[in-house]
Amino acid sequence: MTAALAAPLLLTGDDPSYREHLARYGQVPELPHGVLRDRARAVDLRGRGGAAFPAWRKIAGTPQGAIVVGNGAEGEPLSAKDRTLLTAAPHRVVDGLVAVARAVRAGRVALVAAEGPAYEAAVRAVAERQVPVDVVAAPRRFVAGQETAVVNLLRSGTALPTTGRPPSLVLNVETLAHLGLLARDPRAFEGIGSPVEPGTRLHTVSVAGQGELRVVEVPTGTPTDEVLRLAGVDPASTAAVLVGGYHGSWSPTAPPGAGVLVALPVGVCPLGWVGGVLAYLAAESAGQCGPCVNGLPALAAAFRDLLAGRGIARVQELVGLVEGRGGCHHPDGTARLVRSTLTTFAAELEAHARGGCATGRRG
Ligand code: SF4
């Protein structure tokens, strides 16, 4: 399901064909490096892939001849915003990619999209425009969206994180779509969203234990409860919200990261649900670093024990052991979820320690 703003900037629903896109918006202008950078800086455009790094800083630090990559790999299973954008408005993304590539005089340009409809839409869009962009399909695995994994995929065909990479500018596809709008009009975000970071943002909203992912485009700064409502989720029947997906935290005021929100319904055991997520995350280790390969399965097992009432000491110990010791962010993100779960759900922890469950259902 996809919902949108009354006047969206990205999910405009006016079809993905380049002929229509050109007729409505014309060619994306060719801007010098400094102009595009300054337009991104003026609105404090932050990366929409999760890290929220200022886009202008990335552009400013990119040497001529670097690889420029649009990242739509979207490895997080609870995120669908990038594939929704690529299938609904691929030329918005390619506009930004072309504008950035020209501005930094890229040596190579690539668009990485999750295998399936997003990849197919990206291939069609690039072929229609006849631009020199390599379109590459990313496998559906959690770590495939990390920047080093995306560059590694282009170089070696393997979507695994690495330490070190060639000069490259990797921007999430939503970030690129916003840059495409700014390339056309520096005032594109005027009067929309937060005054400090104007514009819109895509969110993927889901309900824990249910399969449907709902993508909404909202003004920046929209409160979490309002985003839930726009996605058709009733905040009154929601016990807690996980912000940031499987590497996120249970804080409705946390930075939105990649825009993934998970509503935990009243009556569903958060510990049971997190236990399932940890088993998934342990299996998604890329198999390269000991603390991740051995530590995450051990952490998932200790959390299962916690569910069975065997205490939290081992869980806390393992969180400390894996944190900061992987070759990528995967162990740190997993540790963040566990820490947040332990501090947010004290009543449920106590109930499990007594051999019961405060909520009864385990998601
Ligand atoms: S920390 Fe885990 S996912 Fe990251 S590079 Fe090492 S083994 Fe791979």
Tab-separated table of C-alpha atoms and ligand atoms in Angstrom:
chain	number	residue	atom	x	y	z
A	1	MET	CA	0.000	0.000	0.000
A	2	THR	CA	1.255	3.461	-0.801
A	3	ALA	CA	-0.184	6.644	0.626
A	4	ALA	CA	1.021	10.146	-0.128
A	5	LEU	CA	0.769	13.792	0.818
A	6	ALA	CA	-1.962	15.929	-0.666
A	7	ALA	CA	0.790	17.644	-2.666
A	8	PRO	CA	3.727	15.220	-2.663
A	9	LEU	CA	7.090	16.133	-4.132
A	10	LEU	CA	8.273	12.629	-5.015
A	11	LEU	CA	5.331	10.213	-5.160
A	12	THR	CA	3.392	12.395	-7.531
A	13	GLY	CA	1.754	9.450	-9.266
A	14	ASP	CA	2.188	10.995	-12.677
A	15	ASP	CA	3.740	7.950	-14.174
A	16	PRO	CA	7.191	6.730	-14.630
A	17	SER	CA	7.669	7.194	-18.386
A	18	TYR	CA	10.431	9.563	-19.487
A	19	ARG	CA	8.291	11.070	-22.225
A	20	GLU	CA	5.752	12.271	-19.643
A	21	HIS	CA	8.445	13.252	-17.186
A	22	LEU	CA	10.140	15.420	-19.830
A	23	ALA	CA	6.852	16.945	-20.933
A	24	ARG	CA	6.038	17.962	-17.363
A	25	TYR	CA	9.414	18.966	-16.020
A	26	GLY	CA	11.842	19.375	-18.940
A	27	GLN	CA	15.512	18.392	-18.886
A	28	VAL	CA	17.293	18.403	-15.560
A	29	PRO	CA	19.697	21.349	-15.710
A	30	GLU	CA	23.460	20.892	-15.692
A	31	LEU	CA	24.787	22.641	-12.599
A	32	PRO	CA	28.369	23.289	-11.503
A	33	HIS	CA	29.580	21.309	-8.493
A	34	GLY	CA	29.440	24.305	-6.129
A	35	VAL	CA	25.895	25.285	-7.099
A	36	LEU	CA	24.402	21.851	-6.457
A	37	ARG	CA	26.365	21.555	-3.222
A	38	ASP	CA	25.110	24.947	-2.030
A	39	ARG	CA	21.499	24.137	-2.871
A	40	ALA	CA	21.723	20.967	-0.793
A	41	ARG	CA	23.411	22.899	1.997
A	42	ALA	CA	20.799	25.651	2.030
A	43	VAL	CA	18.072	23.138	2.942
A	44	ASP	CA	20.375	20.940	5.058
A	45	LEU	CA	19.444	17.915	2.984
A	46	ARG	CA	20.364	14.799	4.981
A	47	GLY	CA	20.992	11.362	3.512
A	48	ARG	CA	17.872	9.188	3.576
A	49	GLY	CA	19.660	5.852	3.730
A	50	GLY	CA	19.887	5.850	7.517
A	51	ALA	CA	23.026	7.735	8.558
A	52	ALA	CA	21.537	11.208	7.912
A	53	PHE	CA	24.913	12.571	6.838
A	54	PRO	CA	24.610	16.007	5.157
A	55	ALA	CA	24.412	15.448	1.396
A	56	TRP	CA	26.292	18.658	0.662
A	57	ARG	CA	29.313	17.469	2.639
A	58	LYS	CA	29.418	14.262	0.640
A	59	ILE	CA	29.209	16.187	-2.624
A	60	ALA	CA	31.824	18.695	-1.472
A	61	GLY	CA	34.257	15.920	-0.554
A	62	THR	CA	33.961	13.982	-3.814
A	63	PRO	CA	36.974	14.183	-6.127
A	64	GLN	CA	36.564	14.507	-9.870
A	65	GLY	CA	36.471	11.102	-11.559
A	66	ALA	CA	34.958	9.286	-8.551
A	67	ILE	CA	32.322	6.568	-8.864
A	68	VAL	CA	28.846	7.987	-8.225
A	69	VAL	CA	26.303	5.454	-7.014
A	70	GLY	CA	22.582	5.679	-6.441
A	71	ASN	CA	21.873	3.277	-3.595
A	72	GLY	CA	18.491	1.588	-3.763
A	73	ALA	CA	19.677	-1.769	-2.433
A	74	GLU	CA	17.368	-1.445	0.585
A	75	GLY	CA	18.438	-4.510	2.536
A	76	GLU	CA	16.197	-3.768	5.540
A	77	PRO	CA	13.193	-6.113	5.232
A	78	LEU	CA	10.846	-3.559	6.807
A	79	SER	CA	11.732	-0.817	4.330
A	80	ALA	CA	9.963	-0.412	1.009
A	81	LYS	CA	10.405	3.309	0.349
A	82	ASP	CA	13.289	2.949	-2.097
A	83	ARG	CA	11.596	0.326	-4.211
A	84	THR	CA	8.345	2.280	-4.098
A	85	LEU	CA	10.167	5.394	-5.302
A	86	LEU	CA	12.064	3.535	-8.008
A	87	THR	CA	8.938	1.880	-9.366
A	88	ALA	CA	6.630	4.898	-9.032
A	89	ALA	CA	9.002	7.700	-10.001
A	90	PRO	CA	12.297	6.328	-11.355
A	91	HIS	CA	13.067	9.488	-13.313
A	92	ARG	CA	13.070	11.524	-10.117
A	93	VAL	CA	15.964	9.346	-8.990
A	94	VAL	CA	17.766	9.412	-12.333
A	95	ASP	CA	17.394	13.217	-12.450
A	96	GLY	CA	19.358	13.474	-9.218
A	97	LEU	CA	21.898	10.864	-10.255
A	98	VAL	CA	22.570	12.627	-13.559
A	99	ALA	CA	22.773	16.052	-11.875
A	100	VAL	CA	25.248	14.822	-9.249
A	101	ALA	CA	27.334	12.822	-11.751
A	102	ARG	CA	27.698	15.832	-14.017
A	103	ALA	CA	28.479	18.169	-11.125
A	104	VAL	CA	31.345	16.030	-9.787
A	105	ARG	CA	32.439	14.872	-13.256
A	106	ALA	CA	32.045	11.244	-12.265
A	107	GLY	CA	34.286	8.576	-13.715
A	108	ARG	CA	31.554	5.966	-13.498
A	109	VAL	CA	27.863	6.185	-12.623
A	110	ALA	CA	25.786	3.318	-11.281
A	111	LEU	CA	22.328	2.751	-9.905
A	112	VAL	CA	21.982	-0.189	-7.532
A	113	ALA	CA	18.426	-1.381	-6.988
A	114	ALA	CA	16.903	-4.270	-5.076
A	115	GLU	CA	16.346	-7.222	-7.383
A	116	GLY	CA	12.777	-7.444	-8.689
A	117	PRO	CA	10.442	-4.620	-9.747
A	118	ALA	CA	12.715	-1.794	-8.520
A	119	TYR	CA	15.620	-3.094	-10.571
A	120	GLU	CA	13.400	-3.585	-13.611
A	121	ALA	CA	12.034	-0.032	-13.290
A	122	ALA	CA	15.566	1.349	-12.991
A	123	VAL	CA	16.698	-0.554	-16.091
A	124	ARG	CA	13.733	0.799	-18.070
A	125	ALA	CA	14.280	4.380	-16.917
A	126	VAL	CA	17.987	4.403	-17.754
A	127	ALA	CA	17.340	2.819	-21.167
A	128	GLU	CA	14.673	5.419	-21.964
A	129	ARG	CA	17.068	8.261	-21.215
A	130	GLN	CA	20.066	6.653	-22.885
A	131	VAL	CA	22.384	7.879	-20.135
A	132	PRO	CA	25.652	6.080	-19.284
A	133	VAL	CA	24.485	4.564	-15.993
A	134	ASP	CA	25.181	0.956	-15.019
A	135	VAL	CA	22.120	-0.550	-13.372
A	136	VAL	CA	22.962	-3.352	-10.982
A	137	ALA	CA	20.629	-5.647	-9.042
A	138	ALA	CA	21.324	-6.030	-5.314
A	139	PRO	CA	20.451	-9.286	-3.574
A	140	ARG	CA	17.866	-9.189	-0.790
A	141	ARG	CA	20.047	-9.382	2.258
A	142	PHE	CA	20.293	-7.106	5.255
A	143	VAL	CA	23.861	-5.849	4.854
A	144	ALA	CA	23.615	-5.374	1.059
A	145	GLY	CA	22.572	-1.732	1.460
A	146	GLN	CA	25.649	-0.625	3.377
A	147	GLU	CA	27.747	1.801	1.361
A	148	THR	CA	30.836	-0.372	1.225
A	149	ALA	CA	28.714	-3.384	0.243
A	150	VAL	CA	27.198	-1.450	-2.636
A	151	VAL	CA	30.603	-0.342	-3.947
A	152	ASN	CA	31.929	-3.867	-3.447
A	153	LEU	CA	29.005	-5.198	-5.489
A	154	LEU	CA	29.989	-2.926	-8.375
A	155	ARG	CA	33.630	-3.952	-8.188
A	156	SER	CA	33.432	-7.654	-7.449
A	157	GLY	CA	29.814	-8.713	-7.846
A	158	THR	CA	29.570	-9.488	-4.112
A	159	ALA	CA	27.292	-7.365	-1.939
A	160	LEU	CA	29.287	-7.693	1.274
A	161	PRO	CA	30.667	-4.877	3.430
A	162	THR	CA	34.390	-4.214	3.176
A	163	THR	CA	36.833	-1.959	4.941
A	164	GLY	CA	38.092	0.549	2.367
A	165	ARG	CA	36.788	1.452	-1.046
A	166	PRO	CA	37.835	3.538	-4.060
A	167	PRO	CA	36.851	7.239	-4.282
A	168	SER	CA	33.096	7.073	-4.474
A	169	LEU	CA	29.989	9.067	-3.708
A	170	VAL	CA	27.124	6.840	-2.583
A	171	LEU	CA	23.751	8.498	-2.146
A	172	ASN	CA	20.465	6.860	-1.262
A	173	VAL	CA	17.921	6.998	-4.097
A	174	GLU	CA	15.533	9.161	-2.062
A	175	THR	CA	18.348	11.634	-1.385
A	176	LEU	CA	19.045	11.695	-5.124
A	177	ALA	CA	15.407	12.359	-5.943
A	178	HIS	CA	15.474	15.360	-3.601
A	179	LEU	CA	18.706	16.560	-5.232
A	180	GLY	CA	17.009	16.273	-8.623
A	181	LEU	CA	14.222	18.559	-7.382
A	182	LEU	CA	16.774	21.050	-6.063
A	183	ALA	CA	18.693	20.934	-9.339
A	184	ARG	CA	15.517	22.054	-11.082
A	185	ASP	CA	14.475	24.610	-8.505
A	186	PRO	CA	16.405	25.812	-5.444
A	187	ARG	CA	13.075	26.806	-3.880
A	188	ALA	CA	11.460	23.384	-4.418
A	189	PHE	CA	11.064	22.812	-0.659
A	190	GLU	CA	9.988	26.330	0.242
A	191	GLY	CA	7.211	26.382	2.838
A	192	ILE	CA	7.185	22.582	3.211
A	193	GLY	CA	8.124	20.735	6.397
A	194	SER	CA	10.549	21.735	9.114
A	195	PRO	CA	12.195	25.169	8.780
A	196	VAL	CA	15.605	23.679	9.616
A	197	GLU	CA	15.422	20.833	7.114
A	198	PRO	CA	12.547	21.624	4.760
A	199	GLY	CA	11.024	19.253	2.237
A	200	THR	CA	9.456	15.838	2.517
A	201	ARG	CA	10.541	12.419	3.634
A	202	LEU	CA	9.448	8.891	2.776
A	203	HIS	CA	8.577	6.512	5.598
A	204	THR	CA	7.810	2.812	5.545
A	205	VAL	CA	5.302	1.909	8.239
A	206	SER	CA	4.417	-1.605	9.319
A	207	VAL	CA	2.752	-3.337	12.242
A	208	ALA	CA	4.890	-5.887	14.104
A	209	GLY	CA	3.846	-9.391	13.209
A	210	GLN	CA	1.963	-8.307	10.088
A	211	GLY	CA	3.418	-8.409	6.602
A	212	GLU	CA	2.122	-5.256	4.950
A	213	LEU	CA	4.560	-2.369	4.384
A	214	ARG	CA	2.978	1.044	3.844
A	215	VAL	CA	4.971	3.889	2.303
A	216	VAL	CA	3.983	7.478	2.998
A	217	GLU	CA	5.512	10.794	1.972
A	218	VAL	CA	5.212	13.402	4.700
A	219	PRO	CA	6.645	16.851	5.385
A	220	THR	CA	9.914	16.684	7.340
A	221	GLY	CA	9.327	17.085	11.059
A	222	THR	CA	5.973	15.281	11.034
A	223	PRO	CA	5.479	13.662	14.484
A	224	THR	CA	5.659	9.883	14.579
A	225	ASP	CA	2.003	9.474	15.641
A	226	GLU	CA	0.897	11.511	12.660
A	227	VAL	CA	3.007	9.408	10.286
A	228	LEU	CA	1.341	6.287	11.726
A	229	ARG	CA	-2.107	7.789	11.228
A	230	LEU	CA	-1.319	8.747	7.617
A	231	ALA	CA	-0.260	5.149	7.038
A	232	GLY	CA	-3.544	3.893	8.468
A	233	VAL	CA	-2.164	2.724	11.825
A	234	ASP	CA	-4.003	3.840	14.958
A	235	PRO	CA	-1.516	5.175	17.548
A	236	ALA	CA	-4.056	4.419	20.302
A	237	SER	CA	-3.761	0.704	19.603
A	238	THR	CA	0.041	0.892	19.459
A	239	ALA	CA	2.047	0.047	22.585
A	240	ALA	CA	5.446	1.195	21.268
A	241	VAL	CA	7.102	2.288	18.043
A	242	LEU	CA	10.441	1.083	16.768
A	243	VAL	CA	12.141	3.900	14.857
A	244	GLY	CA	14.869	2.959	12.394
A	245	GLY	CA	13.953	-0.655	11.660
A	246	TYR	CA	15.899	-3.684	12.849
A	247	HIS	CA	18.872	-1.497	13.837
A	248	GLY	CA	16.637	1.099	15.458
A	249	SER	CA	15.405	2.025	18.900
A	250	TRP	CA	12.064	2.147	20.712
A	251	SER	CA	11.874	5.909	20.849
A	252	PRO	CA	9.226	7.838	18.920
A	253	THR	CA	11.444	10.932	18.992
A	254	ALA	CA	14.576	9.197	17.677
A	255	PRO	CA	15.984	10.518	14.378
A	256	PRO	CA	14.047	8.888	11.538
A	257	GLY	CA	17.119	7.310	9.912
A	258	ALA	CA	15.955	5.470	6.815
A	259	GLY	CA	12.344	6.246	7.700
A	260	VAL	CA	11.363	2.781	8.938
A	261	LEU	CA	8.653	2.738	11.626
A	262	VAL	CA	7.314	-0.435	13.224
A	263	ALA	CA	4.198	-0.183	15.392
A	264	LEU	CA	3.978	-2.783	18.133
A	265	PRO	CA	0.289	-3.473	18.745
A	266	VAL	CA	-1.056	-3.479	22.295
A	267	GLY	CA	-1.053	-7.078	23.483
A	268	VAL	CA	1.938	-8.290	21.486
A	269	CYS	CA	5.029	-9.241	23.474
A	270	PRO	CA	7.915	-6.957	22.415
A	271	LEU	CA	10.476	-9.443	23.703
A	272	GLY	CA	9.058	-12.262	21.617
A	273	TRP	CA	9.058	-10.055	18.532
A	274	VAL	CA	12.612	-8.830	19.121
A	275	GLY	CA	13.726	-12.432	19.689
A	276	GLY	CA	12.584	-13.253	16.150
A	277	VAL	CA	14.380	-10.205	14.759
A	278	LEU	CA	17.616	-11.172	16.506
A	279	ALA	CA	17.493	-14.655	15.008
A	280	TYR	CA	17.118	-13.049	11.579
A	281	LEU	CA	19.959	-10.554	12.180
A	282	ALA	CA	22.284	-13.307	13.401
A	283	ALA	CA	21.657	-15.235	10.186
A	284	GLU	CA	22.391	-12.108	8.131
A	285	SER	CA	26.000	-11.792	9.313
A	286	ALA	CA	28.184	-11.614	6.240
A	287	GLY	CA	30.473	-14.209	7.777
A	288	GLN	CA	33.626	-12.083	7.799
A	289	CYS	CA	34.237	-10.954	11.402
A	290	GLY	CA	34.410	-13.222	14.460
A	291	PRO	CA	32.468	-11.001	16.884
A	292	CYS	CA	29.635	-10.870	14.360
A	293	VAL	CA	29.757	-14.484	13.129
A	294	ASN	CA	29.919	-15.955	16.636
A	295	GLY	CA	28.577	-13.127	18.749
A	296	LEU	CA	25.253	-12.465	17.053
A	297	PRO	CA	24.033	-16.097	17.141
A	298	ALA	CA	25.141	-16.272	20.794
A	299	LEU	CA	23.236	-13.046	21.489
A	300	ALA	CA	20.121	-14.383	19.752
A	301	ALA	CA	20.372	-17.598	21.806
A	302	ALA	CA	20.842	-15.662	25.072
A	303	PHE	CA	17.783	-13.590	24.224
A	304	ARG	CA	15.779	-16.797	23.683
A	305	ASP	CA	16.918	-17.883	27.125
A	306	LEU	CA	15.800	-14.542	28.523
A	307	LEU	CA	12.349	-15.180	27.056
A	308	ALA	CA	12.314	-18.454	28.919
A	309	GLY	CA	13.066	-16.629	32.182
A	310	ARG	CA	16.787	-17.293	32.416
A	311	GLY	CA	17.850	-13.673	33.129
A	312	ILE	CA	19.432	-10.833	31.223
A	313	ALA	CA	23.059	-10.905	32.428
A	314	ARG	CA	24.324	-12.987	29.493
A	315	VAL	CA	22.448	-10.771	27.015
A	316	GLN	CA	24.045	-7.653	28.495
A	317	GLU	CA	27.479	-9.247	28.449
A	318	LEU	CA	27.185	-10.253	24.783
A	319	VAL	CA	25.928	-6.825	23.753
A	320	GLY	CA	29.107	-5.356	25.222
A	321	LEU	CA	31.238	-7.960	23.458
A	322	VAL	CA	29.887	-7.451	19.929
A	323	GLU	CA	29.522	-3.665	20.015
A	324	GLY	CA	32.194	-1.766	18.078
A	325	ARG	CA	33.955	-4.942	17.004
A	326	GLY	CA	32.585	-5.683	13.543
A	327	GLY	CA	33.942	-4.670	10.177
A	328	CYS	CA	30.659	-2.838	9.532
A	329	HIS	CA	27.714	-1.462	11.498
A	330	HIS	CA	25.783	-4.718	11.687
A	331	PRO	CA	26.823	-5.726	15.240
A	332	ASP	CA	26.454	-2.130	16.484
A	333	GLY	CA	22.968	-1.791	15.036
A	334	THR	CA	21.949	-5.132	16.523
A	335	ALA	CA	23.339	-4.087	19.916
A	336	ARG	CA	21.382	-0.813	19.688
A	337	LEU	CA	18.117	-2.698	19.235
A	338	VAL	CA	18.850	-4.968	22.206
A	339	ARG	CA	19.909	-2.128	24.499
A	340	SER	CA	16.813	-0.137	23.642
A	341	THR	CA	14.608	-3.190	24.192
A	342	LEU	CA	16.129	-3.864	27.614
A	343	THR	CA	15.628	-0.276	28.760
A	344	THR	CA	12.135	0.190	27.286
A	345	PHE	CA	10.359	-2.985	28.394
A	346	ALA	CA	11.173	-3.393	32.075
A	347	ALA	CA	7.719	-4.775	32.987
A	348	GLU	CA	7.888	-7.420	30.272
A	349	LEU	CA	11.425	-8.387	31.349
A	350	GLU	CA	10.266	-8.818	34.920
A	351	ALA	CA	7.313	-10.919	33.818
A	352	HIS	CA	9.564	-13.202	31.768
A	353	ALA	CA	12.008	-13.463	34.676
A	354	ARG	CA	9.071	-14.806	36.736
A	355	GLY	CA	8.338	-17.308	33.974
A	356	GLY	CA	5.365	-15.508	32.451
A	357	CYS	CA	4.664	-12.846	29.882
A	358	ALA	CA	3.084	-9.455	30.637
A	359	THR	CA	1.321	-9.351	27.313
A	360	GLY	CA	0.544	-12.938	26.530
A	361	ARG	CA	1.061	-12.882	22.768
A	362	ARG	CA	4.514	-13.240	21.288
A	363	GLY	CA	3.993	-11.435	17.968
B	1	SF4	S1	30.429	-7.128	11.091
B	1	SF4	FE1	29.277	-8.875	10.326
B	1	SF4	S2	28.138	-8.125	8.579
B	1	SF4	FE2	29.723	-6.605	9.050
B	1	SF4	S3	31.465	-7.118	7.777
B	1	SF4	FE3	31.760	-8.215	9.691
B	1	SF4	S4	30.779	-10.234	9.419
B	1	SF4	FE4	30.084	-8.876	7.776
